[in-house]
XYZ file of C-alpha atoms in Angstrom:
327
model
C -31.373 8.284 25.852
C -31.721 4.479 25.009
C -29.168 2.060 25.492
C -28.163 1.869 21.881
C -27.843 5.576 21.569
C -25.799 5.714 24.594
C -23.317 3.297 23.309
C -23.190 5.076 19.929
C -22.416 8.410 21.633
C -19.724 6.979 24.014
C -17.849 5.364 21.245
C -17.759 8.444 18.750
C -14.778 9.540 20.957
C -12.893 6.289 20.704
C -13.339 6.398 16.819
C -12.348 9.899 16.583
C -8.982 9.263 18.141
C -8.502 6.284 15.829
C -9.413 8.254 12.709
C -6.988 11.159 13.465
C -4.025 8.938 13.917
C -2.164 9.305 10.600
C -3.143 12.923 9.313
C -4.177 13.190 5.737
C -5.997 9.901 4.998
C -5.737 8.124 1.533
C -8.520 5.723 1.032
C -7.820 3.379 -1.955
C -11.227 3.408 -3.730
C -11.888 -0.305 -4.666
C -7.912 -0.543 -4.642
C -6.009 1.658 -7.107
C -7.621 1.400 -10.517
C -6.523 4.622 -12.249
C -5.415 2.704 -15.377
C -7.672 -0.021 -16.554
C -5.688 -0.506 -19.806
C -3.024 -2.274 -17.849
C -5.456 -4.983 -16.674
C -5.885 -3.571 -12.937
C -9.538 -4.192 -12.229
C -11.462 -2.856 -9.248
C -11.736 -5.027 -6.261
C -9.040 -7.403 -7.432
C -5.843 -8.561 -5.680
C -3.906 -6.651 -8.230
C -5.811 -3.161 -7.453
C -5.388 -3.747 -3.704
C -1.676 -4.763 -4.001
C -1.037 -1.561 -5.884
C -2.759 0.644 -3.504
C -0.901 -0.842 -0.521
C 2.462 -0.342 -2.348
C 1.597 3.069 -3.063
C 0.905 3.805 0.661
C -2.932 4.030 0.767
C -4.019 4.180 4.493
C -7.159 1.948 3.630
C -8.121 -0.262 0.897
C -11.886 -0.040 0.287
C -14.276 -2.972 -0.140
C -17.794 -2.731 -1.341
C -20.022 -5.536 -0.113
C -22.956 -7.596 -1.616
C -24.434 -10.768 -0.361
C -24.934 -13.995 -2.323
C -28.252 -16.020 -2.140
C -26.542 -18.245 0.339
C -25.218 -15.612 2.515
C -21.568 -15.208 1.516
C -20.302 -11.506 1.679
C -19.022 -10.753 -1.812
C -16.848 -7.932 -2.750
C -18.521 -5.975 -5.535
C -19.795 -2.383 -5.955
C -22.693 -3.486 -8.505
C -25.753 -5.495 -7.735
C -24.966 -7.529 -10.888
C -21.878 -9.012 -12.195
C -22.352 -7.877 -15.731
C -19.850 -4.710 -15.838
C -16.942 -6.672 -14.532
C -17.479 -10.195 -15.764
C -19.788 -9.778 -18.828
C -22.261 -12.285 -17.091
C -25.394 -10.711 -15.956
C -25.915 -12.626 -12.801
C -27.884 -10.830 -9.948
C -25.560 -11.458 -6.934
C -28.314 -11.514 -4.304
C -30.207 -14.275 -6.318
C -26.939 -16.373 -7.174
C -24.911 -18.877 -4.906
C -21.373 -18.291 -4.133
C -20.349 -21.421 -5.741
C -21.578 -20.051 -9.081
C -20.322 -16.489 -8.419
C -16.782 -17.321 -7.681
C -16.380 -18.977 -11.057
C -16.598 -15.683 -12.800
C -13.484 -14.020 -14.006
C -12.922 -10.210 -13.484
C -9.642 -10.314 -15.184
C -7.265 -12.788 -16.923
C -5.797 -13.622 -13.583
C -8.586 -13.339 -11.082
C -12.184 -14.354 -10.245
C -14.720 -12.522 -8.384
C -13.710 -12.377 -4.590
C -15.492 -12.864 -1.249
C -14.699 -10.820 1.763
C -13.196 -13.708 3.472
C -10.737 -14.234 0.595
C -9.622 -10.529 0.680
C -9.150 -10.700 4.516
C -7.340 -14.030 4.288
C -4.902 -12.479 1.846
C -4.044 -9.301 3.806
C -4.687 -10.068 7.500
C -1.126 -10.975 8.114
C 0.122 -7.651 6.738
C -0.104 -5.227 9.721
C 0.196 -2.310 7.319
C -3.056 -3.071 5.563
C -6.330 -1.494 6.949
C -9.747 -1.820 5.494
C -12.658 0.554 4.684
C -15.804 -1.727 4.221
C -19.054 -0.325 2.801
C -22.255 -2.145 3.883
C -25.757 -2.195 2.239
C -29.259 -3.393 2.861
C -30.103 -6.551 1.362
C -33.612 -6.550 -0.239
C -34.384 -3.636 2.041
C -33.295 -5.541 5.055
C -29.982 -5.350 7.340
C -28.507 -8.869 7.152
C -24.779 -8.531 6.432
C -23.574 -6.760 9.616
C -23.351 -9.836 11.970
C -21.601 -11.809 9.144
C -19.117 -8.892 8.624
C -18.342 -8.351 12.393
C -17.742 -12.110 12.786
C -15.308 -12.273 9.906
C -13.348 -9.098 11.316
C -13.150 -10.640 14.724
C -12.222 -14.157 13.158
C -9.089 -12.510 11.655
C -8.294 -10.134 14.495
C -8.907 -6.959 12.560
C -11.058 -4.991 14.860
C -8.395 -2.327 15.188
C -7.904 -2.154 11.415
C -11.180 -1.699 9.990
C -13.532 1.266 9.370
C -17.154 0.825 8.294
C -18.945 3.125 5.781
C -22.479 2.968 4.433
C -25.269 5.119 2.795
C -27.449 3.372 5.293
C -27.453 4.923 8.604
C -29.333 2.042 10.249
C -26.532 -0.262 9.131
C -23.877 1.714 10.683
C -25.934 1.908 13.922
C -26.166 -1.757 13.993
C -22.444 -2.115 13.466
C -21.798 0.385 16.277
C -23.919 -1.866 18.644
C -22.119 -5.114 17.539
C -18.574 -3.645 17.396
C -18.564 -0.186 19.307
C -14.884 0.358 19.135
C -14.821 0.445 15.244
C -15.361 4.017 13.624
C -17.987 4.543 11.131
C -18.487 6.972 8.012
C -21.760 7.935 6.704
C -21.715 8.519 2.970
C -23.918 11.234 1.427
C -24.732 12.399 -2.052
C -23.148 15.999 -1.578
C -22.193 18.744 0.683
C -25.687 20.046 0.501
C -26.655 17.173 2.570
C -24.705 18.373 5.512
C -27.009 20.776 6.993
C -26.933 21.756 10.720
C -29.945 19.579 11.268
C -28.617 16.574 9.527
C -25.322 16.825 11.365
C -26.820 17.228 14.698
C -28.953 14.180 14.067
C -25.790 12.205 13.185
C -23.480 13.320 15.985
C -22.876 9.599 16.580
C -21.046 8.874 13.397
C -17.207 9.456 13.241
C -16.980 10.993 9.792
C -18.816 11.775 6.597
C -18.109 10.935 2.965
C -19.877 13.420 0.679
C -19.717 13.504 -3.102
C -17.168 16.259 -3.824
C -19.404 18.447 -6.086
C -20.571 21.492 -4.390
C -18.638 20.861 -1.158
C -17.508 24.012 0.557
C -15.608 25.110 3.500
C -18.833 25.962 5.290
C -19.846 22.269 5.406
C -16.348 21.200 6.420
C -16.353 23.682 9.257
C -19.818 22.393 10.375
C -18.487 18.915 10.532
C -15.352 19.802 12.197
C -17.243 21.851 14.984
C -18.780 18.487 15.950
C -15.359 16.920 16.185
C -15.993 14.719 13.136
C -13.953 14.208 9.987
C -14.782 14.411 6.223
C -13.455 12.278 3.381
C -15.065 13.216 -0.065
C -15.352 10.833 -2.812
C -15.192 11.434 -6.663
C -16.391 9.972 -9.924
C -13.680 8.316 -12.021
C -14.253 11.117 -14.603
C -13.841 14.063 -12.433
C -11.129 13.058 -9.885
C -7.979 13.916 -11.845
C -9.156 17.472 -12.548
C -11.137 18.405 -9.463
C -9.522 16.757 -6.478
C -6.862 19.396 -5.959
C -9.403 22.180 -5.153
C -11.248 19.900 -2.701
C -8.068 18.782 -0.948
C -7.352 22.666 -0.634
C -10.410 23.111 1.363
C -8.881 21.268 4.219
C -10.643 17.891 4.206
C -9.264 15.009 6.346
C -8.718 12.668 3.250
C -10.125 11.444 0.100
C -11.352 8.231 -1.582
C -9.164 8.075 -4.669
C -8.318 5.741 -7.667
C -4.881 7.420 -7.717
C -3.303 6.707 -4.383
C 0.108 7.349 -5.621
C -0.632 10.907 -6.615
C -1.591 11.753 -2.954
C 1.169 9.829 -1.531
C 3.395 12.233 -3.621
C 1.453 15.274 -2.440
C 0.950 14.470 1.227
C 3.895 12.270 2.245
C 6.786 14.303 0.779
C 9.831 15.077 3.030
C 11.891 18.373 2.559
C 15.148 17.675 0.679
C 16.207 21.060 -0.937
C 19.765 20.575 -2.031
C 22.090 20.089 -5.021
C 22.865 16.312 -5.574
C 25.409 14.498 -7.791
C 24.675 11.370 -9.611
C 26.640 8.264 -8.663
C 25.898 5.505 -11.295
C 28.006 2.873 -9.368
C 30.035 2.059 -12.610
C 27.079 2.429 -14.984
C 27.110 5.195 -17.679
C 23.793 6.688 -16.721
C 20.639 6.310 -14.803
C 17.140 6.412 -16.031
C 14.721 8.628 -14.298
C 11.183 7.550 -12.971
C 7.878 9.232 -12.819
C 5.614 9.104 -9.685
C 3.967 5.914 -10.985
C 7.432 4.278 -10.976
C 7.653 4.072 -14.813
C 10.895 4.768 -16.526
C 10.894 7.951 -18.614
C 13.782 6.999 -20.832
C 15.426 10.296 -19.664
C 18.968 9.345 -18.443
C 21.281 11.276 -16.132
C 25.080 10.671 -16.408
C 27.545 9.904 -13.604
C 28.810 13.030 -11.930
C 26.262 15.517 -13.253
C 24.795 17.780 -10.535
C 20.933 18.507 -10.073
C 18.857 20.511 -7.735
C 16.508 18.257 -5.647
C 13.185 19.452 -4.147
C 11.786 16.711 -1.856
C 11.787 12.950 -1.241
C 9.191 10.438 -0.785
C 8.771 6.693 -0.407
C 6.932 4.966 -3.053
C 6.495 1.139 -3.171
C 9.381 0.749 -0.483
C 11.877 2.791 -2.419
C 13.198 6.120 -1.380
C 12.764 8.557 -4.419
C 14.141 12.102 -4.783
C 12.296 14.664 -6.860
C 14.518 16.885 -9.276
C 11.582 18.782 -10.745
C 8.091 18.037 -12.283
C 7.290 14.401 -12.383
C 10.871 13.256 -12.410
C 12.392 11.153 -9.880
C 15.659 9.284 -9.081
C 16.196 6.473 -6.503
C 18.250 7.753 -3.498
C 20.696 5.106 -4.063
C 22.089 6.735 -7.059
C 22.900 10.041 -5.316
C 25.873 11.187 -3.519
């Protein structure tokens, strides 16, 4: 076994321990962008802020590289979809790219800008996706240097569709776990899994994923985190979660906070409005329902959960009341 592969094999164990730390893992896919009508755009501070507030375990960042070597946070090769300007990122300088607006409040961001904003918040962890640049590996040393600069080695996880990129990252920063993205569960054959024992986890597209593939991955002491299309996630994610995956990439972090972080609270509660006539209920997104409960009325509670730092108690369906209004 060569030196590089010995390093990879040894560090699988370290990364596995790291990945298992928090149970079901919620990966905020490009932040939390389930509702673009409210101006929340992928890879924006607003999208990441909301994913963090909704208790996502990681915020996900896609990387591209500008013509002058700056790591840019973008899923697409060009800026057309988000900015309306059809610049090819690989052929454009960062000075030009950073002028482009992705919303009324924000411009296109570099990786360093994202790390600068969140590095001091110990709650925030980063799932960072690498790609080849013109068929070559060039972003990995820059990425590792930025992660070390901001002291984030213990708070990052690397992902890629490019195995060689992950292999290089494992050599440069062996203590960081890596996730290999694949196009579907059918890719996770015994031969494929055996060839990739050195990765910590797999991220298959959800469609066609079965318990058989999950069991194969688990048998090698690795994890599995499916990803979804924006169109399919709301309807299909529940069945996939039910297969026993370790977590998911999601545009709807709050939904899985509600589903996986709830605490038992089965009792009858009384409303205490603290001098007000009534209290307005909230849904799981934190929006008011304009459904009011009156002081002294009694309701059956089912569970409680923390959303955006507030303890909420569920009283049936998608209806919640802050704990401070209960007695």
